[in-house]
Coordinates of C-alpha atoms in Angstrom, one line a residue:
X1235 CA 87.9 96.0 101.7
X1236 CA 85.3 93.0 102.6
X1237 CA 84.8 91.9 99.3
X1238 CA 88.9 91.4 98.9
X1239 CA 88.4 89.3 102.2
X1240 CA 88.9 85.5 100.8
X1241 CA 86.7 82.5 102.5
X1242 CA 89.5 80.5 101.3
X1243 CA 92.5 81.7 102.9
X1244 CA 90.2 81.8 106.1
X1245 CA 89.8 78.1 106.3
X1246 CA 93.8 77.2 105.1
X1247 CA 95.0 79.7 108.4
X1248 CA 92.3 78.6 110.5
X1249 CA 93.8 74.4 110.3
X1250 CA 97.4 76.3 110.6
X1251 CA 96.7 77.9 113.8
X1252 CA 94.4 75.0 115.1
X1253 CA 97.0 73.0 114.2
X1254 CA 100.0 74.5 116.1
X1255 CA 98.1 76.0 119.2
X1256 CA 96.3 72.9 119.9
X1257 CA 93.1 75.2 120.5
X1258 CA 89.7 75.4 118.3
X1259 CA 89.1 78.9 117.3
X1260 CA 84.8 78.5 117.1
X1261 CA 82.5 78.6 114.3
X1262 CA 83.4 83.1 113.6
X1263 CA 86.7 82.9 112.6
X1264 CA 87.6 86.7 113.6
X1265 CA 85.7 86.4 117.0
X1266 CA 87.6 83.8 117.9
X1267 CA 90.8 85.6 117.6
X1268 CA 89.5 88.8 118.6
X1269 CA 90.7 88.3 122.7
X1270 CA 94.2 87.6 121.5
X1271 CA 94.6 84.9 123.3
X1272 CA 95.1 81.8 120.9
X1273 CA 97.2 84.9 118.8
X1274 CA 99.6 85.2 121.9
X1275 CA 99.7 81.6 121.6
X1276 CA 100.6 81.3 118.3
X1277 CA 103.4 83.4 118.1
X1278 CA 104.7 81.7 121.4
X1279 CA 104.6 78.3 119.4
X1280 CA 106.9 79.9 116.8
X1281 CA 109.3 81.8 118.8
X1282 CA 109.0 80.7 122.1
X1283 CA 108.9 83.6 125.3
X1284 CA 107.9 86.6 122.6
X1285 CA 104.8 87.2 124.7
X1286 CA 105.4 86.7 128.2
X1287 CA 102.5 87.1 129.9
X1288 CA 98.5 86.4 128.5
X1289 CA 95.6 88.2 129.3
X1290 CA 92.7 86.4 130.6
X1291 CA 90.0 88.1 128.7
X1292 CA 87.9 89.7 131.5
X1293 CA 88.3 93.0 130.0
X1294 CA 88.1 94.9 126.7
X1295 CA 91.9 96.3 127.8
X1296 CA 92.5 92.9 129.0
X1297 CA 91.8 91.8 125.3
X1298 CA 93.3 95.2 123.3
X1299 CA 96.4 94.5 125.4
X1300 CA 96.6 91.2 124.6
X1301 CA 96.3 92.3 120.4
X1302 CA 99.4 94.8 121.0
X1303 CA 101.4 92.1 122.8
X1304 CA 100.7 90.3 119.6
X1305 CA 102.0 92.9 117.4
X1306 CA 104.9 93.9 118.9
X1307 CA 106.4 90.1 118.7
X1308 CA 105.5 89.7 115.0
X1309 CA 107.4 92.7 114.7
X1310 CA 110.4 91.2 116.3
X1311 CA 109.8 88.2 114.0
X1312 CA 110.5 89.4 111.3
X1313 CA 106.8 90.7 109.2
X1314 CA 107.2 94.1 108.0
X1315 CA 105.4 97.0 109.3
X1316 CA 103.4 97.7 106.3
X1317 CA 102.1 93.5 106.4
X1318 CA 100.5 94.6 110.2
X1319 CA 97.0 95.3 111.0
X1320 CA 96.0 97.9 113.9
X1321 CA 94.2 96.5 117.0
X1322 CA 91.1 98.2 116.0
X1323 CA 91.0 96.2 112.5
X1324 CA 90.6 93.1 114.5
X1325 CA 88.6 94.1 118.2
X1326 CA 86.3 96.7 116.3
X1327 CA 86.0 94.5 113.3
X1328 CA 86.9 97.3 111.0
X1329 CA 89.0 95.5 108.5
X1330 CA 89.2 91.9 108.6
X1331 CA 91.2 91.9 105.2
X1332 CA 94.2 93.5 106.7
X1333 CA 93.9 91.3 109.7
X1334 CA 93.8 88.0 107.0
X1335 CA 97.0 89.5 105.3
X1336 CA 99.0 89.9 108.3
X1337 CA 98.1 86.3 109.3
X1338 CA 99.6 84.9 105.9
X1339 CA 102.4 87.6 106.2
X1340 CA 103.1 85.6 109.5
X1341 CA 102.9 82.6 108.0
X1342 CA 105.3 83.0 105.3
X1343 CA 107.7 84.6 107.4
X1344 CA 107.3 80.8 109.6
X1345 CA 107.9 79.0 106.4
X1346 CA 111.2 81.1 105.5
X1347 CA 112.3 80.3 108.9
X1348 CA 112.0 76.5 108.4
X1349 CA 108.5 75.7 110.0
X1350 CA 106.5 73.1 107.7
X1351 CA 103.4 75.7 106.8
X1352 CA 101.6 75.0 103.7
X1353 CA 100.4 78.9 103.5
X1354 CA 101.8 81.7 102.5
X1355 CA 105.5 81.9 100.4
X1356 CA 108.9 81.6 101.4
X1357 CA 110.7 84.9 100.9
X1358 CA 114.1 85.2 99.4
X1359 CA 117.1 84.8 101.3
X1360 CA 118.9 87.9 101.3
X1361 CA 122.5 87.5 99.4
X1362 CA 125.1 90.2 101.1
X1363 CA 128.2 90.6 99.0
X1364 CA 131.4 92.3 100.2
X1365 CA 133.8 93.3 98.1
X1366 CA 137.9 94.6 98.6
X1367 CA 138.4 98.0 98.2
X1368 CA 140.5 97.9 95.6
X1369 CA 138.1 96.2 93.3
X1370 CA 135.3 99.1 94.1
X1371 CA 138.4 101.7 93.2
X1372 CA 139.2 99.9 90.5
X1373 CA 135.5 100.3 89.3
X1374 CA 135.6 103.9 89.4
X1375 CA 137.6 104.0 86.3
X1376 CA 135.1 101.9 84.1
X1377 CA 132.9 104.4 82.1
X1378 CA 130.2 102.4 81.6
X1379 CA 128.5 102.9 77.3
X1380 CA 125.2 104.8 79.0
X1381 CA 127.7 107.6 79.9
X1382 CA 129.2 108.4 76.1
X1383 CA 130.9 106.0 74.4
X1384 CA 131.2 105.9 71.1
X1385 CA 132.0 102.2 70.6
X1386 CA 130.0 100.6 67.7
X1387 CA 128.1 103.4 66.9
X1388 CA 127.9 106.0 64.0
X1389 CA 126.2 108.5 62.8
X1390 CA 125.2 107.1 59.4
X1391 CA 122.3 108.0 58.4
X1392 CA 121.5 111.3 61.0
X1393 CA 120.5 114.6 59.1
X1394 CA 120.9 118.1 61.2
X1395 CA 117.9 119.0 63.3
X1396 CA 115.3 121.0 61.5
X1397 CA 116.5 119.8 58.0
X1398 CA 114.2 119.2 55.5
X1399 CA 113.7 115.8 54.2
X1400 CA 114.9 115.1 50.7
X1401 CA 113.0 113.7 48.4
X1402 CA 113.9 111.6 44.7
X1403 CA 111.1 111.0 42.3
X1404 CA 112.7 108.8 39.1
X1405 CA 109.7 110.1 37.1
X1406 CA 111.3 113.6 36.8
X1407 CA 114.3 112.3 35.8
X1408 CA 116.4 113.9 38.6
X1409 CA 119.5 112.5 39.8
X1410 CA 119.4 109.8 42.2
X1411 CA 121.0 111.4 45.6
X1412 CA 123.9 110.0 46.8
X1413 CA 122.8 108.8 49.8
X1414 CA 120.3 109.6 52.6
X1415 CA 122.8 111.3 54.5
X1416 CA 123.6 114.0 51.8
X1417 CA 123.2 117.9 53.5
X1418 CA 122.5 121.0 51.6
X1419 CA 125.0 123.6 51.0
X1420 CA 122.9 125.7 53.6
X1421 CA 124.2 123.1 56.2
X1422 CA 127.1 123.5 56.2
X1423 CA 128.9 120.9 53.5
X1424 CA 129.8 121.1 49.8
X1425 CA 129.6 117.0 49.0
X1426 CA 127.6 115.8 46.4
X1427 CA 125.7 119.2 45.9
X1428 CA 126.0 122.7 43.8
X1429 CA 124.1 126.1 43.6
X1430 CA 123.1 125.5 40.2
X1431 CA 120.4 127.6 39.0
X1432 CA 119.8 129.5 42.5
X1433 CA 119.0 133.1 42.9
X1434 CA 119.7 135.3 45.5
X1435 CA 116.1 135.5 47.8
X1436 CA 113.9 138.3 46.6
X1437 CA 115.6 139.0 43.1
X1438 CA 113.6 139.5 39.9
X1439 CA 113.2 136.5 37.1
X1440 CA 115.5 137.0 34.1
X1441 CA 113.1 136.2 30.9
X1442 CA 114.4 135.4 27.8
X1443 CA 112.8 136.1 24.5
X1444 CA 114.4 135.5 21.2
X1445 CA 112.4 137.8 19.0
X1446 CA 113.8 140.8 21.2
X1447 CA 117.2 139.8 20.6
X1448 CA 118.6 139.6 23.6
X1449 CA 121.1 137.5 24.7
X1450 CA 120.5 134.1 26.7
X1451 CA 120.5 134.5 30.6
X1452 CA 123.3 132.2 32.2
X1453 CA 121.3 130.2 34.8
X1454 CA 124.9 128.2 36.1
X1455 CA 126.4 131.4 36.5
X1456 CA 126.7 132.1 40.9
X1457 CA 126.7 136.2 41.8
X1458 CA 128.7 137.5 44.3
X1459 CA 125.9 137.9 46.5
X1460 CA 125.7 133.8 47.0
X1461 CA 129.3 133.5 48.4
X1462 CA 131.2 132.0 45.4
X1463 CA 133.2 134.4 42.6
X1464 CA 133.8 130.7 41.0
X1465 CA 132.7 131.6 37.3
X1466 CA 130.3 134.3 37.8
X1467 CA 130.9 138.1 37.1
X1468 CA 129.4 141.3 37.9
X1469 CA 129.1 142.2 34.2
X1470 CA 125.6 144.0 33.5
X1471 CA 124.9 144.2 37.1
X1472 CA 123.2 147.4 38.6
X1473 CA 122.7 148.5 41.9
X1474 CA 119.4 147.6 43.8
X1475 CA 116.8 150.2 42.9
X1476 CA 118.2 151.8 39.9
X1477 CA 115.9 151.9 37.0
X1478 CA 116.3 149.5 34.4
X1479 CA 118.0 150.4 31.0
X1480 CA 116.1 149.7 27.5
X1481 CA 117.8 149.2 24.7
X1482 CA 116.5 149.5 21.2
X1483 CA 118.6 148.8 18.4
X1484 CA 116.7 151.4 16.4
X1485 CA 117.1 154.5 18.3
X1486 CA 121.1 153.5 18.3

């Protein structure tokens, strides 16, 4: 907390309060103030009868009185609560930051109420609107777009969650998808897409071998177990775990 204390600031509020209490505060800045009396003063120069009675410091209650008195008239000035030191930051010289930044606090709050101080900053005025009833019930049926419009928006370009990403190599001479949008059959939507050449998950690989003599496989052809009787039969078919049949031309 010392080192924020700024040397500075000390000597711009010590020619403000000389300057409008008329009274030298002495070579230690916070020793001077610390019996209350030229701070009684002050705030009496700024908003005359907020202290009504000063302390001669005799005592050390004399003097903590005196720092209270203080206080509770900034208060009614106008400085927040959270700007104002306790009496203990200045008498026991515990923290003479927080007793600096009340004094600018004080000062700024003078400047916003039209006293020519050159310290602190003059804080906002505060702007109170009012408006008719009617106008705030008229507002209650504006949606505003954070609650779900759909005005200028579209969902070009969005894939499903979890989807995989498709990818187009022109190298392999594959077709160029349609666009970036374009969803497997397994989501949900036939365009721009077939089930050409797919097998069922788990079924064997049809091999085709000329010197046997056996017929060419038909890889366009969909069964029944995809979801599509579209040019597919069930000719040759056998049920799952039946053993195969061999045919030999020469034991026929």
């Amino acid at each position: 907390l010392a080192q924020k204390y700024d040397p500075q600031r000390e000597r711009e509020l010590r020619a403000w309060i000389e300057g409008t209490t008329g009274r030298r505060i002495g070579d230690s800045f916070m020793d001077g103030l610390k019996d209350g009396v030229i701070l009684c003063e002050l705030i009496n120069k700024l908003q005359p009868g907020s202290v009504q009675k000063v302390n001669e410091p005799v005592q050390n209650w004399h003097k903590l009185e005196n720092i209270g008195n203080f206080l509770r008239a900034i208060t009614r000035y106008g400085v927040k609560p959270h700007d104002i030191f306790e009496a203990n930051d200045l008498f026991e010289n515990t923290n003479h930051t927080q007793v600096q930044s009340t004094l600018i606090a004080l000062a700024s709050q003078a400047k916003t109420k039209g006293n020519n101080v050159n310290l602190g900053v003059k804080y906002a005025e505060k702007q109170q609107r009012r408006f008719h009833p009617e106008k705030l019930r008229e507002g209650r049926n504006i949606i505003g777009l954070q609650m779900g419009t759909n005005k200028f928006a579209s969902q070009q370009g969005m894939t499903a969650y979890g989807t995989r990403r498709h990818l187009y190599d022109p190298k392999l001479g594959t077709d160029q998808p349609l666009d970036q949008a374009t969803i497997s059959l397994q989501m949900g939507t036939n365009k721009g897409a077939s089930q050409a050449g797919m097998t069922a998950p788990g079924t064997k690989r049809q091999i085709f071998e000329p010197a046997l003599g056996m017929e060419r496989c038909d890889t366009m052809t969909i069964g029944l177990q995809m979801g599509s009787n579209k040019g597919a039969s069930q000719q040759g078919m056998t049920v799952y775990g039946l053993p195969r049949q061999v045919y030999d031309p020469k034991y026929c």
